[in-house]
């Protein structure tokens, strides 16, 4: 198990899980319970670094002739491939190339012709390139005993050749057939082990060794006793194909690693789950069946037509899923790659097959290490939904290979309603109780899974032993009228149950006594999930000897009270001020025992570090891991101990981009015309003085959000003291090009009561944008004629709408990986759960595709050619571009080969930066040169109307339609 925490730095979207960089994530943050468990289901050590958007500005050079510029472009294109190869070494250094943009003050048409003739990938100016190419910081992982730290080392951005590897698009997933894993996995290049002493100092690094040079490491995991590490290894072979994965194990004391399996023919199957520690010396591994043979061959001639039927007149409404199975051959291919043979392997070398081959999706040992919960999917498969809705079987086995019972066999779920909070019928969320040796719990819907059905109770939570004596041992643990949202376990006297309802944003936390039916459940918190000011925080968890996590009870000397630790973000009108409260669970009274320094720093509690010993935890023995950062100081980690609250610094990471170390950051507040309070983060270049330097070109980068109340929409989120994390596509890069950056201006789309927010989408979008632009102009930091707007995914949708409906605000726009025609997503999008036929006018009015004739300002469209995000098909940008071109709009479409929703390859990212910088230089920095060509009246350009945004810090989002993930250029850090 592990906890995740962010350490800011710049890097690309990567995950050390077996998921691809674009794999579907779940559960919107708005649906999270107030007590978020901070646990990950398995003990993988994970690093995720997310992409942001960077910018830099060079003064445009004097006019060059068309011929000479064209020759320069061709020269750059010819040299590019050698530049990229040398620039992808592990040290992150690149071949020297000034990366400057050949440009001129010539006409727009002439410059467009020049750029189209050059071809090839481009490098941005060095101000941008150098930041993106800086070596990444390592990921960190603590041992279960909190006495050691792993430094997991990584390379810089991957080359395009990594993304160009063939992949199979099957059942909503993308599979690397050569490796038999999810495609496009990131990897570690090495593992360093440091001893963590009581005073917070680190011992010398001990390198894990024994594996060949050049190995790519994944799925790093601690054994329960912390004496061993497991990880997978793969290599790049001579033909540029990567080998299949093998499991290795390292002794933590010596650092010596060796293969888990003596046989060289046993490979890891990491399409779904991969392996899990069953006990201190045994690992259950999903392996490729030895008898599998060659993959099925696609028939030259199909056996018949592709037929789908609904002769039963079922109502099946589905979002716009991608990469689905298409025919019987795809079904066979999916089953071929996804089928695993489970193998029990001991550190002494013994190996035993476990159960039959199947498409296993999860492996979960019971806390007492006696049972295994195995989930698998099976036929009949579907051509209209991804694998998560395929028939699902859940079985209980003993860890020595004896089948106990089948918990459920759920049918194919093609008919889950699109309304939010709709779920699958039957048993779901099946898990082990963290506080019991081998007790299962799960939830079952009482409304048929349809959120539109009114029923009480709506969900029932059940519990039962793994191997019950008889079926009567099934017990009702709790009944809920909203949708079940999870449980935090403690013991027989205490557990917290969460429920929530998206439409009303209501969330409840219940206190129950699982072992005492005489104690009635009671509500601990009942609040709006949008009201961040009222968030009481989440309970801190302690690790049990079995490796599970439970609520940490804290005692005071000579005090019989039952206390828990609530770790909160501390949202206030002045920004987030994280806190740690000692909370009496019986009286609901609290005592603040720690709070962030709100004057200069942003600090937060990351993990409990005094939980390695059994027995009661007293407040005077408390030790926590904290993080600390400021506007100009990157995140470092500290140990803080009670009772004297002594602080010891653990890490001393260098600044990831010292050239921007003195950037200026301010959280600003302003008001929309309808009275809604808005916020944004304003970044200014190092050394900038508005009184001396005058107004700057400005880039507004944002992402709209939906709310049920004006008060909640106006609340401040984020902290003015947080470090400015800059990812490889972050808008903040353009601080190096002397731009002002308005990051994440809130663009709340509000639907109070029974009103649907999107019915007034355009009106509220424009109103928010006007307020933002007016504010940066009023402050004198932004030139009224030089304000550009941009966004990714739903932010790209926003950008196109603003250029269509508020052309007086912005000089140009950058729209990346967006969806522009909502009739192509007819069964809902983002947070809209009405269909096209239920809200036709809303779908049409919200679609910038329908207003393509109104867009007169320059718009740059960028899209990954292999976008697999629901709703944002690459076709969206292609058709939008054709619509714009058909009306004579000044537009440009850049489609990135092999890239999906977020961009990963160094070549792609560098080219995105080049395209964006070129666009901003032409139409923002030198906007006066093209005013005549744009046929925009001076009176419109000079209107002091602002731009909008969507949330706290940087809003360069990688979003899975309906789920926004806000990249903060962060390094995730695990506590096992």
CSV table of C-alpha atoms in Angstrom, one decimal, residues 119 305 313 364 367 399 628 850 909 916:
chain,number,residue,atom,x,y,z
A,119,UNK,CA,8.5,20.4,-42.8
A,305,UNK,CA,-20.5,-8.8,-42.1
A,313,UNK,CA,-35.4,-2.4,-28.0
A,364,UNK,CA,-5.5,-9.0,-3.6
A,367,UNK,CA,-4.4,-9.1,5.5
A,399,UNK,CA,-2.9,-18.7,-0.8
A,628,UNK,CA,7.7,22.7,2.5
A,850,UNK,CA,-21.3,25.7,-35.1
A,909,UNK,CA,6.9,18.5,-27.2
A,916,UNK,CA,3.1,27.9,-29.9
